[in-house]
XYZ file of C-alpha atoms in Angstrom:
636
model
C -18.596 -13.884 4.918
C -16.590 -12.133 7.381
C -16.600 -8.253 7.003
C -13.021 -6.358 6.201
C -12.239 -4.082 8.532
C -12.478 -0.275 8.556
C -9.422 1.311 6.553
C -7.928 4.116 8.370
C -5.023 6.730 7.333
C -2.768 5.071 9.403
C -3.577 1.628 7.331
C -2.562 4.106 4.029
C 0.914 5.116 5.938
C 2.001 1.310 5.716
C 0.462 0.126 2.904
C 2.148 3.197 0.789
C 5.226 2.737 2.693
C 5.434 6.723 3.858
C 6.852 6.284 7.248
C 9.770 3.956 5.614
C 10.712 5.997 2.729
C 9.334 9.148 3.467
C 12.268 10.136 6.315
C 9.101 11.582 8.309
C 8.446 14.068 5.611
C 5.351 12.904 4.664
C 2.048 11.894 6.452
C -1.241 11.152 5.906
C -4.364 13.594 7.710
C -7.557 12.777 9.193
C -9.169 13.577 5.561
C -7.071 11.693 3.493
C -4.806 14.218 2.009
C -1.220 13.924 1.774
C 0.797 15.813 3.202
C 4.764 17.139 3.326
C 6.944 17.584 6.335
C 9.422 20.121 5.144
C 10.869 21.077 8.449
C 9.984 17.339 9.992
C 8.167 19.111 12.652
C 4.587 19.605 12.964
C 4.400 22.457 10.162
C 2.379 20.464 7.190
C 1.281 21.059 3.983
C -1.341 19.555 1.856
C 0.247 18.880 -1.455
C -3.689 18.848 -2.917
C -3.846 22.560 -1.900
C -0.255 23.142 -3.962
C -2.053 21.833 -6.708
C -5.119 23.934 -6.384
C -2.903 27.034 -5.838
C -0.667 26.121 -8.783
C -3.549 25.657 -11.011
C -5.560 29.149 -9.746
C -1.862 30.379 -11.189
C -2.832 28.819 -15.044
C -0.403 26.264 -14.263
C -1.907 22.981 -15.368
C -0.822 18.879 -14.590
C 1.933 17.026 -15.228
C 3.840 19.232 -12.358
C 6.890 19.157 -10.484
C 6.724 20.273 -6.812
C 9.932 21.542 -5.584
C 9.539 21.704 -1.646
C 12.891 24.046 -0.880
C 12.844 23.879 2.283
C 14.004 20.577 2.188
C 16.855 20.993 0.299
C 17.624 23.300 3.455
C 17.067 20.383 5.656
C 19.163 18.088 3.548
C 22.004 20.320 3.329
C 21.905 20.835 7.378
C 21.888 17.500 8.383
C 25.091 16.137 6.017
C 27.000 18.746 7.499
C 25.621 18.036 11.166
C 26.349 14.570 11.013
C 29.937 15.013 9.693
C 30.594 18.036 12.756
C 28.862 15.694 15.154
C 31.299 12.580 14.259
C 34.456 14.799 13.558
C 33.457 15.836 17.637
C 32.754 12.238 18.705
C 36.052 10.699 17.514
C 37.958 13.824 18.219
C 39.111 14.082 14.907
C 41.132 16.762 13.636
C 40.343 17.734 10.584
C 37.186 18.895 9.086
C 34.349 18.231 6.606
C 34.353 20.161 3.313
C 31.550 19.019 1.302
C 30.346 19.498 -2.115
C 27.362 19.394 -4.251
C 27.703 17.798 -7.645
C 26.167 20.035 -9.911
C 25.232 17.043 -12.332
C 23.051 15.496 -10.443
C 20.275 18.552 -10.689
C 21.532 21.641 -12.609
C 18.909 24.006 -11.538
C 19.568 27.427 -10.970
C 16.687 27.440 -8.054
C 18.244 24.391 -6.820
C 22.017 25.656 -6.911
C 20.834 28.976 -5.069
C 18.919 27.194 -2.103
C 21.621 24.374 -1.698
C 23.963 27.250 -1.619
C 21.854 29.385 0.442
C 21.423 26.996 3.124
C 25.018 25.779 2.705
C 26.587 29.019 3.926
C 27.017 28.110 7.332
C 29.192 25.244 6.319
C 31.124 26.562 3.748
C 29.686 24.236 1.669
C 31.373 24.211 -2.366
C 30.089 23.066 -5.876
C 31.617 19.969 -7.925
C 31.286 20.177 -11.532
C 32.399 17.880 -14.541
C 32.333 19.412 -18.015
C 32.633 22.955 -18.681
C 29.170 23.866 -18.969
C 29.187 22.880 -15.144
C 32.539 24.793 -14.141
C 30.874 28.385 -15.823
C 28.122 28.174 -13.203
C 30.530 27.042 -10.170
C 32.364 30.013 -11.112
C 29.990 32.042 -11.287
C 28.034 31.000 -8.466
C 30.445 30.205 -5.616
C 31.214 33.391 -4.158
C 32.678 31.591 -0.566
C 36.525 31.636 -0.080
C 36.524 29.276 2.103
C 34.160 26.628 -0.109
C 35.313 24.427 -2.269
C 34.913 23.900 -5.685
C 36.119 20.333 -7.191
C 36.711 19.575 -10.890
C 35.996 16.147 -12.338
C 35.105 14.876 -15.981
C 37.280 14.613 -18.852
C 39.475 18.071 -19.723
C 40.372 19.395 -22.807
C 42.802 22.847 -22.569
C 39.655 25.425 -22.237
C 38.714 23.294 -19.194
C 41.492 23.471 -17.637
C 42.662 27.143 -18.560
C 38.728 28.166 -17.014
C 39.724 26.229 -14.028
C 42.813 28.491 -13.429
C 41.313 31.248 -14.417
C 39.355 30.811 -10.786
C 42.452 30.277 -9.105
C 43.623 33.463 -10.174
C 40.370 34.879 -8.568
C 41.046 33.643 -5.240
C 38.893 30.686 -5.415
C 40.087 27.079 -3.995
C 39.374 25.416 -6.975
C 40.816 21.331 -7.474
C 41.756 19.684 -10.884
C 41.194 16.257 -10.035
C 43.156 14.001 -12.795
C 41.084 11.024 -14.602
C 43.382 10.500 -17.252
C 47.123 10.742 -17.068
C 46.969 13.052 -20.498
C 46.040 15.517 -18.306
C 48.676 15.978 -16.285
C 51.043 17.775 -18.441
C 48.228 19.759 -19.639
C 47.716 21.473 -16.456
C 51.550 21.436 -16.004
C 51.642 23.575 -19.384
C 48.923 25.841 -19.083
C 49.630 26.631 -15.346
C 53.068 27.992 -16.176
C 51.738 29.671 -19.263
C 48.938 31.641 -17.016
C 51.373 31.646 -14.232
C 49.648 30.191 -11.659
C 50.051 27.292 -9.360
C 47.259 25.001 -9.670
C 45.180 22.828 -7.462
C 45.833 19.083 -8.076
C 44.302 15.979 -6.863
C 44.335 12.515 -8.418
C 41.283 10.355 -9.092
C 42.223 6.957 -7.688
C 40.717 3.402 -9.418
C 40.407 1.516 -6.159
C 40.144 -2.806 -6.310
C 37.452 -2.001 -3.938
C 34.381 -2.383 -6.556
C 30.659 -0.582 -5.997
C 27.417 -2.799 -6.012
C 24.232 -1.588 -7.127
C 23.146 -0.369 -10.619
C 26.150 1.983 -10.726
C 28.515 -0.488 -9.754
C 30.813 -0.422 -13.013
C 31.589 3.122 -12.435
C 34.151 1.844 -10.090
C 36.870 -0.816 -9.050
C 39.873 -1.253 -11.743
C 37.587 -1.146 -14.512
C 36.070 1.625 -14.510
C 35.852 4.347 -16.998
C 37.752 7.193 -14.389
C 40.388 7.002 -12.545
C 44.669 6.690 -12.175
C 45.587 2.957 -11.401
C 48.380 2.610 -8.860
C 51.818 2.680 -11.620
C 49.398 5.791 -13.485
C 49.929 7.937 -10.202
C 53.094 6.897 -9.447
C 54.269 8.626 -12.759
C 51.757 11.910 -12.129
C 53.523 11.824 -9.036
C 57.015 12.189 -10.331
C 55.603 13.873 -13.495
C 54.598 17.011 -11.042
C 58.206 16.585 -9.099
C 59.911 17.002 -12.397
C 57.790 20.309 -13.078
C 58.374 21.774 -9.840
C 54.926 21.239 -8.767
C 54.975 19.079 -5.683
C 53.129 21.383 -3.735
C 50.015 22.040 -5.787
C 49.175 17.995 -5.471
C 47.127 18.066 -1.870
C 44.473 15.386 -2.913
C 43.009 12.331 -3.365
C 39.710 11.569 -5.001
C 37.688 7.906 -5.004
C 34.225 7.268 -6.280
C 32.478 4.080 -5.998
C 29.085 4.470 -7.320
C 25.913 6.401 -7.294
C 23.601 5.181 -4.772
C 25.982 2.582 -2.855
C 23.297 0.199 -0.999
C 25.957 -1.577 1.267
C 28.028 0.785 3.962
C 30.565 -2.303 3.903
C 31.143 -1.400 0.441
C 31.964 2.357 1.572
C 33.755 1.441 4.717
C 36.410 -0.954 2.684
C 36.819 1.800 -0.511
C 37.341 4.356 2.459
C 40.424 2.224 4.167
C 41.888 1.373 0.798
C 41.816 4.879 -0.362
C 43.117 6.466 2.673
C 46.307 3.870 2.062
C 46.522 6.032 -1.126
C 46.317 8.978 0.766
C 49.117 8.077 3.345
C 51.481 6.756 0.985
C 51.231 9.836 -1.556
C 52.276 11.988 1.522
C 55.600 9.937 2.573
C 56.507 10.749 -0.871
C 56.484 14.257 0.488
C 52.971 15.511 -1.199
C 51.465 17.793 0.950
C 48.317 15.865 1.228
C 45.556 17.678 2.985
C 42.147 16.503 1.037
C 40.341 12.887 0.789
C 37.187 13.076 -1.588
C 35.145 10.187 -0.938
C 32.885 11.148 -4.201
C 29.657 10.396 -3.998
C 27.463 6.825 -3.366
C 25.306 8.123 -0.921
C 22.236 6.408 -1.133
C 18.450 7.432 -0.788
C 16.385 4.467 0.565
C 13.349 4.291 -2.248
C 11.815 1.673 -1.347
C 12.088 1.932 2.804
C 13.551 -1.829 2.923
C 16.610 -0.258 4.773
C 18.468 -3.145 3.152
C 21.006 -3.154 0.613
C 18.970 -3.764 -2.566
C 19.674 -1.891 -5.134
C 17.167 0.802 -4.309
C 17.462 1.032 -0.970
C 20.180 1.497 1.676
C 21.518 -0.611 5.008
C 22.574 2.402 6.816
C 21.869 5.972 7.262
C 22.827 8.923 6.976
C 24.659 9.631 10.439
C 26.098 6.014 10.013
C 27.631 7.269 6.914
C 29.423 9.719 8.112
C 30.915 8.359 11.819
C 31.946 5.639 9.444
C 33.832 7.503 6.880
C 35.638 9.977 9.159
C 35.951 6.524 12.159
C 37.870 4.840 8.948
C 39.836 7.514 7.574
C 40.993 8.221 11.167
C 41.800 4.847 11.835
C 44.389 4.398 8.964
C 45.915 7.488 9.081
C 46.856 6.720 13.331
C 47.943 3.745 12.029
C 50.345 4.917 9.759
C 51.526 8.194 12.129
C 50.190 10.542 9.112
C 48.024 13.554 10.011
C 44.888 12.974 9.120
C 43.102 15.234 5.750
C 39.359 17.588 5.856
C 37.002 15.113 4.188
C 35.149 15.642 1.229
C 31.831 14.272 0.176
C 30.240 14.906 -3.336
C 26.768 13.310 -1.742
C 24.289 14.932 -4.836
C 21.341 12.220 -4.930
C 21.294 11.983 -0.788
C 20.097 15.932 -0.702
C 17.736 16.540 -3.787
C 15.774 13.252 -4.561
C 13.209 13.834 -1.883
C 12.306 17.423 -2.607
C 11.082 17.361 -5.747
C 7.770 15.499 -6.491
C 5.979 14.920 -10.059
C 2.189 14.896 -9.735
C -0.063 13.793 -12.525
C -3.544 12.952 -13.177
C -4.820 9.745 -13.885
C -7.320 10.162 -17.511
C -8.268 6.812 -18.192
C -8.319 3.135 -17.237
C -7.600 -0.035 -19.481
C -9.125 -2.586 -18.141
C -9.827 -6.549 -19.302
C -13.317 -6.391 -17.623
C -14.197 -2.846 -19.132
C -16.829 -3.658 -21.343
C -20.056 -5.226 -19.090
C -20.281 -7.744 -22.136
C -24.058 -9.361 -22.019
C -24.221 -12.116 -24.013
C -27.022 -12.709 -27.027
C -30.421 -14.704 -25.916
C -29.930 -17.695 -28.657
C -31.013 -20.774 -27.512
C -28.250 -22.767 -29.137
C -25.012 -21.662 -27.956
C -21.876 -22.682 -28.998
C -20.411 -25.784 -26.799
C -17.113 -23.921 -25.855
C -19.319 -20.597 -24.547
C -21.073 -23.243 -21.765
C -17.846 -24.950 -21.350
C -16.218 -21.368 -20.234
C -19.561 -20.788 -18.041
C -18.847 -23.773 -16.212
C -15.505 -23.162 -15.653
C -16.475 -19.470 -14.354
C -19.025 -21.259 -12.034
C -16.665 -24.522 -11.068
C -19.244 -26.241 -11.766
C -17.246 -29.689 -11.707
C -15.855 -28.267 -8.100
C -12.039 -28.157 -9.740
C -8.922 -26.525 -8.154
C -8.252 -23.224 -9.114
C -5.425 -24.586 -11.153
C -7.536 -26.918 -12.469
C -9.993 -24.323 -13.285
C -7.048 -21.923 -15.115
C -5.717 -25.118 -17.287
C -9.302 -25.763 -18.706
C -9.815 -22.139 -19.421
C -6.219 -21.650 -20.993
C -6.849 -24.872 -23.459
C -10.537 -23.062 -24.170
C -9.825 -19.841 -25.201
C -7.360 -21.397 -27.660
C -10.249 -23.214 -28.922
C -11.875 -20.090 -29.257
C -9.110 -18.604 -30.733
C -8.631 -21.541 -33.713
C -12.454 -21.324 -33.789
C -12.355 -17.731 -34.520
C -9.741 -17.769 -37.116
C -11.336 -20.879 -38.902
C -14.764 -18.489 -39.067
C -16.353 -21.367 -36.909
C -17.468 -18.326 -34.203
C -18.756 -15.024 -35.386
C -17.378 -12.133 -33.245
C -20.337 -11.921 -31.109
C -19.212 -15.416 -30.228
C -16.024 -14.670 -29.925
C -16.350 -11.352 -27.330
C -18.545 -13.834 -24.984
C -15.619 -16.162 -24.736
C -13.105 -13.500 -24.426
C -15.307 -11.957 -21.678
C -16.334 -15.395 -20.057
C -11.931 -16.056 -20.152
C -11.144 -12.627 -18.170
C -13.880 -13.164 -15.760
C -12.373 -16.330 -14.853
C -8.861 -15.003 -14.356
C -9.998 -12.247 -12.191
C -11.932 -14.385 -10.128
C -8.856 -16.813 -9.491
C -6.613 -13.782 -8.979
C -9.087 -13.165 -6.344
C -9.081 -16.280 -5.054
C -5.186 -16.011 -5.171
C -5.077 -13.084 -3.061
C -6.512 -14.766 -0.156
C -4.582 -18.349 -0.192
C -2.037 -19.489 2.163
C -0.167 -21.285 -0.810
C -0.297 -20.261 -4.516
C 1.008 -22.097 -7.251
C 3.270 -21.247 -9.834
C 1.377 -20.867 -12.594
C -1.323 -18.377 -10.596
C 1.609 -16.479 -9.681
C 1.168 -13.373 -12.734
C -2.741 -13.415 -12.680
C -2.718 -10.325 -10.194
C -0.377 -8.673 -12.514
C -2.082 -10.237 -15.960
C -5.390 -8.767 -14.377
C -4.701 -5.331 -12.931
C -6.122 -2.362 -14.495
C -3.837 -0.001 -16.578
C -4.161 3.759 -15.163
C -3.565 5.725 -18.071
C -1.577 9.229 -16.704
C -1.084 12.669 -17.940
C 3.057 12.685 -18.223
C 6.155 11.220 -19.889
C 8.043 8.557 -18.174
C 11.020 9.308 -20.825
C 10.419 13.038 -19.797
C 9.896 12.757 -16.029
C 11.280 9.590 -14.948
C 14.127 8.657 -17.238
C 15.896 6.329 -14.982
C 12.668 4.157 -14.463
C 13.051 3.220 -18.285
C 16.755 3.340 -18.552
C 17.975 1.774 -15.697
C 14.816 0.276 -13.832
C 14.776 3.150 -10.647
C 12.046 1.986 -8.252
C 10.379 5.412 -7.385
C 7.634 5.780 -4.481
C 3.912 5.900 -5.812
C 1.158 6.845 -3.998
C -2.383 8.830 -4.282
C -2.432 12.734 -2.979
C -5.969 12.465 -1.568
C -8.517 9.962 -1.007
C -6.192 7.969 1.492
C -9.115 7.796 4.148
C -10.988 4.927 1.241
C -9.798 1.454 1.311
C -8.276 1.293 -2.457
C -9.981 -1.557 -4.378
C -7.836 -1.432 -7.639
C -4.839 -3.148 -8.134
C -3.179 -1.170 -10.942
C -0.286 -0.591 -13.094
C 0.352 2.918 -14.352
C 0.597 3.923 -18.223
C 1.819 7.307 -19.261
C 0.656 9.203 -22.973
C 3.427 8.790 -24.952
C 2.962 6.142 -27.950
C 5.343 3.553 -26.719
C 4.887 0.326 -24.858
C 7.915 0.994 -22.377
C 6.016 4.536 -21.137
C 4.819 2.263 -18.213
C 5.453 2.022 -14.326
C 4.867 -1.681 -13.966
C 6.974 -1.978 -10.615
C 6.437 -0.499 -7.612
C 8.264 -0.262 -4.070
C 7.623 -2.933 -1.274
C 9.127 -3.217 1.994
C 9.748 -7.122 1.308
C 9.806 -7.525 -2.789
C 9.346 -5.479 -5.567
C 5.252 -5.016 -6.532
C 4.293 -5.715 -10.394
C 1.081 -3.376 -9.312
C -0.444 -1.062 -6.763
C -3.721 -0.602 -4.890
C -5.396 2.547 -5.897
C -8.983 3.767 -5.665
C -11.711 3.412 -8.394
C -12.417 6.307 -10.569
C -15.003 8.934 -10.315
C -16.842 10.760 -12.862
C -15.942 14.451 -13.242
C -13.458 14.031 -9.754
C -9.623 14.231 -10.636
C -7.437 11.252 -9.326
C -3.846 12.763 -8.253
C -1.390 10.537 -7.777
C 2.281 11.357 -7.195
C 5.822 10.209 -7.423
C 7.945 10.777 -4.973
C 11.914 11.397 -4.478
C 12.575 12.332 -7.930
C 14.725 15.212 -7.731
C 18.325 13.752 -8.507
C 18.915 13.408 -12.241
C 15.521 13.391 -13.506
C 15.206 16.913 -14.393
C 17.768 17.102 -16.618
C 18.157 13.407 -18.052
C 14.638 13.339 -19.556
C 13.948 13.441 -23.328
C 11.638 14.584 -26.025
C 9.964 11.013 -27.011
C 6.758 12.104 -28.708
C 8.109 16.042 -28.397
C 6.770 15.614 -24.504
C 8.197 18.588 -22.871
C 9.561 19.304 -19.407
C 6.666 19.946 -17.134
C 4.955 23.284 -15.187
C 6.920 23.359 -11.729
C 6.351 25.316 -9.041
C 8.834 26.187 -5.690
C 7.022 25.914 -2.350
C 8.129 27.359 0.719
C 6.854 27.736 4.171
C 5.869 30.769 5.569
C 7.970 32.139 7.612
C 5.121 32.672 10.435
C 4.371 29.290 12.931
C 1.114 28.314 11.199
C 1.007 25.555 8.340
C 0.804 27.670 5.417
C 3.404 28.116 2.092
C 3.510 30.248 -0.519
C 4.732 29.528 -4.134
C 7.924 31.837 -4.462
C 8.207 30.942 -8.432
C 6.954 29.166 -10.844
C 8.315 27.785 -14.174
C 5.353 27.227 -17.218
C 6.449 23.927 -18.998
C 7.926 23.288 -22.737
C 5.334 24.731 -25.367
C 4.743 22.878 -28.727
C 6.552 25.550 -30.564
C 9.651 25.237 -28.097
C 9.867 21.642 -28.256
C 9.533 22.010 -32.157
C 12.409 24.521 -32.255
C 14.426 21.851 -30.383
C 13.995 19.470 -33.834
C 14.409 22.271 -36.317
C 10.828 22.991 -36.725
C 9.357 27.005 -36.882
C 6.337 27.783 -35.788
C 5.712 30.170 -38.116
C 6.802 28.476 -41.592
C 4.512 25.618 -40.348
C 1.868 27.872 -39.939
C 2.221 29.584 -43.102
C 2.970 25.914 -44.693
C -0.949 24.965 -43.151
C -2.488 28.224 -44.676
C -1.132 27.182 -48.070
C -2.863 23.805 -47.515
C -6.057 25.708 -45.896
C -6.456 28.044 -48.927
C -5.961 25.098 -51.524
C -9.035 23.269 -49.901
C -11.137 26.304 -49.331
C -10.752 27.013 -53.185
C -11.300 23.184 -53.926
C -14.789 24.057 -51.969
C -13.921 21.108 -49.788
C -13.948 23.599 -46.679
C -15.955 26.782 -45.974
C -13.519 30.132 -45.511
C -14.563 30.178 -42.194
C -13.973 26.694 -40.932
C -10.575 27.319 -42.987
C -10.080 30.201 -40.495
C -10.350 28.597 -37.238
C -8.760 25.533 -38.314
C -5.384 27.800 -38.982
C -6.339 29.879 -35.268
C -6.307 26.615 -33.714
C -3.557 25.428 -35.375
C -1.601 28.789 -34.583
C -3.068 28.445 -30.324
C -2.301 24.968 -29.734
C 1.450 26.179 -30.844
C 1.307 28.398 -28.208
C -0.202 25.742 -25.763
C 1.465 22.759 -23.790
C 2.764 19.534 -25.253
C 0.488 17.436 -22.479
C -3.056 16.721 -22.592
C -5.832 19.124 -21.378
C -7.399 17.593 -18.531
């Protein structure tokens, strides 16, 4: 049999996929540890050693890593890439961008993104008026902007002009016509003249999973007769100056830059023709769409991208340019609202693996009887081809046998002893043809799902509802791979389980340069050693999205920086300890206390029943009154 040969670091690079959707943030070291590129330069960290620093801080696993100083780098190259285009196509306007609040509401977040965004002028978008309190609050740059979307009632809208009157450039972008004389009523009420742009419903339609937030319909938006009368609408009120833009949005996470390049043409047509009605036009927001390639395809699936990020923007400001020659009209700054494209990839949730399901768990030894039930030699034959079948042929016979065994069973023709042999005989025959599978040129049909059927189920400390809504919701392919170990050929092909008590809790797909993966390689378990594993590029939406299913909380999180010195060390600036069990049971109407007192009644009505001694009474309610105090996940 011919030997495999050696597994090396570089072998876990590809197999994980880090150098295709890693952006040359991550590597593997000579020991096996992952590691993070913050900077992309040589400066590394060993996320392993975050996790032992985090812990020697009482911080235990599920955790979120937030690696700032990639938000930093994130934030630097959109704006490069726009200057660097603007400079190649000698356009003359300039890049404005924004960062969607929505898409990771952080306070930690908001302050680095702004933080490194100060150079650029770089504003906040928000859309509800949760949102707009912390862009007012927060943006403290004149010259940034600060973009409102989302539905508006009046307090929206009289908040919004309330920054205006502070100085700050501050856009009411329209999605319904109702709004429109709103704004026209309140601004002449507060006496100030508003911002106003108009949120376009282009024919140009998104693709991806987001696709139905745009084309005609779509939820948003003024169609082409709706902003002809906002148009004349803010004529009538004396208000043609405060309209000076145009807003489009096609889509989080746009896969194809066609897609972007013809919504950018058709809405700079908008653009031009709103300013020969004499609108001083002087803003096109592009929205967001942005993509992040998860799965390192580079292709425009759903989760991935066909372009990147400099292509992007030379492609949005060489379009917009183009037109606006065209049609002799100066052309606007350009706004971006790109949210997902600068926080998925710093934020990482690491959990422990704390079991294993498996089909082949039990080492089942079957009894020493001399007569033994046709059917069990029948599935020992079959496990040993002893009739020198095709593997198909070999799966048909054992598919017709154990339901013979399971009739059998249910007749009481085959005691349970019986039974667990043929069950055991059955799985050892799958694996083996999944084996088999692996290795063939040609697989049929049918043989197809044994590699899923047969992987092992890695039970994990976390909540997918909690941590990764948009796996369950909308099917999100998210990066997987082990933090340490990566120097071991992984032997395991598994799918990943998380605690909560449902069935969807599951990651059961996994990224693949060519396909999507129904499992992953990882390594075999080790008695008392922790197995890491973490998920990567899960900082956009996740945070906030995530529920309570099973009263899971949010997670322990730390914030990681370099050190400010050349050598590849960090420090943790902060740290966040995860949901309780008595916060999460304040979120449902639950207190702590009245269910404590509620357990002492019980407590003393057993201890007088002399069912329970006064002392085990005791530290039942002390337990009962720590693990309150405790977290929601398990205790590994």
């Amino acid at each position: 049999m011919k030997a495999e040969p050696t597994w090396t670091v570089n072998d876990a690079e590809e197999y994980y996929g880090l150098k295709r959707w890693g952006g040359g943030h991550f590597q593997v070291d000579a020991e096996g540890y992952m590691c993070v590129r913050p900077l992309r330069n040589e400066r590394t960290i060993r996320i392993h050693d975050i996790i032992k620093e985090a812990k020697s801080k009482g911080l235990s696993l599920p955790l979120t890593i937030r690696i700032q100083d990639m938000l930093r780098t994130r934030v630097t190259e959109l704006n490069e890439h726009f200057r660097n285009a603007i400079q190649d196509e000698g356009y003359a306007g300039k890049y404005r961008g924004v960062f969607p609040i929505k898409v990771n509401q952080l306070r930690e977040v908001i302050e680095e993104i702004q933080d490194a965004g100060k150079t650029y002028n770089y504003g906040l978008e928000c859309g509800s008026k949760p949102e707009l309190m912390i862009a007012l609050a927060m943006h403290k740059d004149p010259k940034a902007l600060v973009i409102c979307n989302g539905y508006k009632d009046d307090d929206f809208i009289r908040l919004a002009l309330y920054g205006r009157k502070l100085g700050k450039e501050i856009f009411l972008v329209v999605e319904q016509l109702s709004e429109v004389p709103r704004i026209i009523a309140i601004s002449k009420k507060l006496d100030v003249r508003p911002l106003i742009g108009l949120r376009i419903k282009l024919s140009t339609a998104g693709e991806g999973k987001w696709a139905s937030s745009s084309g005609e319909g779509a939820k948003f938006g003024l169609t082409s007769p709706e902003i002809v009368d906002a148009a004349r609408r803010l004529k009538r009120a004396g208000m043609s100056d405060c309209l000076q833009l145009i807003h489009f949005h096609i889509g989080s996470q746009v896969p194809n830059i066609q897609t972007i390049k013809k919504a950018t043409v058709e809405a700079t047509r908008f653009y031009c023709e709103l300013t020969r009605m004499g609108f001083p036009m002087r803003l096109i927001d592009v929205g967001g769409g942005l993509g992040v390639d998860y799965d390192g395809s580079r292709s425009n699936y759903e989760s991935s991208m066909n372009y990147t990020m400099r292509e992007y923007a030379r492609d949005v400001v060489y379009n917009i340019k183009n037109v606006c020659t065209d049609e002799e009209i100066a052309v606007p700054d350009i706004v971006t609202e790109s949210g997902r494209a600068i926080v998925a990839p710093h934020s990482i949730l690491v959990t422990e693996v704390c079991d294993r399901i498996s089909k082949n768990s039990v080492d089942f030894k079957p009894g020493k009887k001399k007569k033994r039930n046709v059917i069990l030699r029948d599935l020992e034959a079959i496990l040993e081809n002893a009739h020198n079948s095709t593997p198909l042929e070999r799966y048909h016979d054992a598919l017709q046998k154990k339901e013979e065994v399971n009739n059998l069973f249910s007749l009481g023709y085959l005691n349970l002893s019986e039974r667990a042999e043929a069950d055991a005989l059955y799985w050892q025959i799958c694996q083996q043809l999944a084996e088999i599978g692996k290795a063939a040129n040609y697989t049929p049909e049918e043989l197809e799902n044994l590699p899923k059927m047969m992987a092992e189920q890695y039970v994990c400390n976390f909540s997918v509802f909690q941590s990764l809504i948009d796996h369950w919701a909308c099917d999100q392919l998210f990066p997987v791979a082990p933090l340490h170990r990566m120097n071991e050929r992984p032997d395991v092909d598994a799918t990943l389980v998380d605690i909560t008590c449902d069935s969807e809790g599951k990651i059961d797909e996994f990224t693949d340069v060519e396909d999507v993966r129904s499992s992953i390689r990882l390594h075999g378990l080790k008695d008392k050693q922790p197995y890491y594993l973490g998920v990567f590029l899960v900082g956009a939406y996740q945070d906030i999205m995530g529920d309570l299913h099973n009263l899971f909380g949010r997670v322990n999180e730390v914030h990681v920086f370099l050190e400010d010195d050349e050598e590849d060390d960090f420090y943790i600036e902060d740290s966040i300890q995860g949901f309780t069990v008595n916060q999460v049971l304040g979120f449902t109407q639950y207190d702590g206390h009245l269910l404590t007192r509620q357990m002492k009644k019980q407590v003393d009505r057993a201890t007088k029943a002399d069912r329970i001694k006064p002392r085990e009474g005791t530290r039942m309610l002390d337990d009962y009154a720590k693990l309150l105090t405790g977290g929601t996940y398990l205790s590994t």
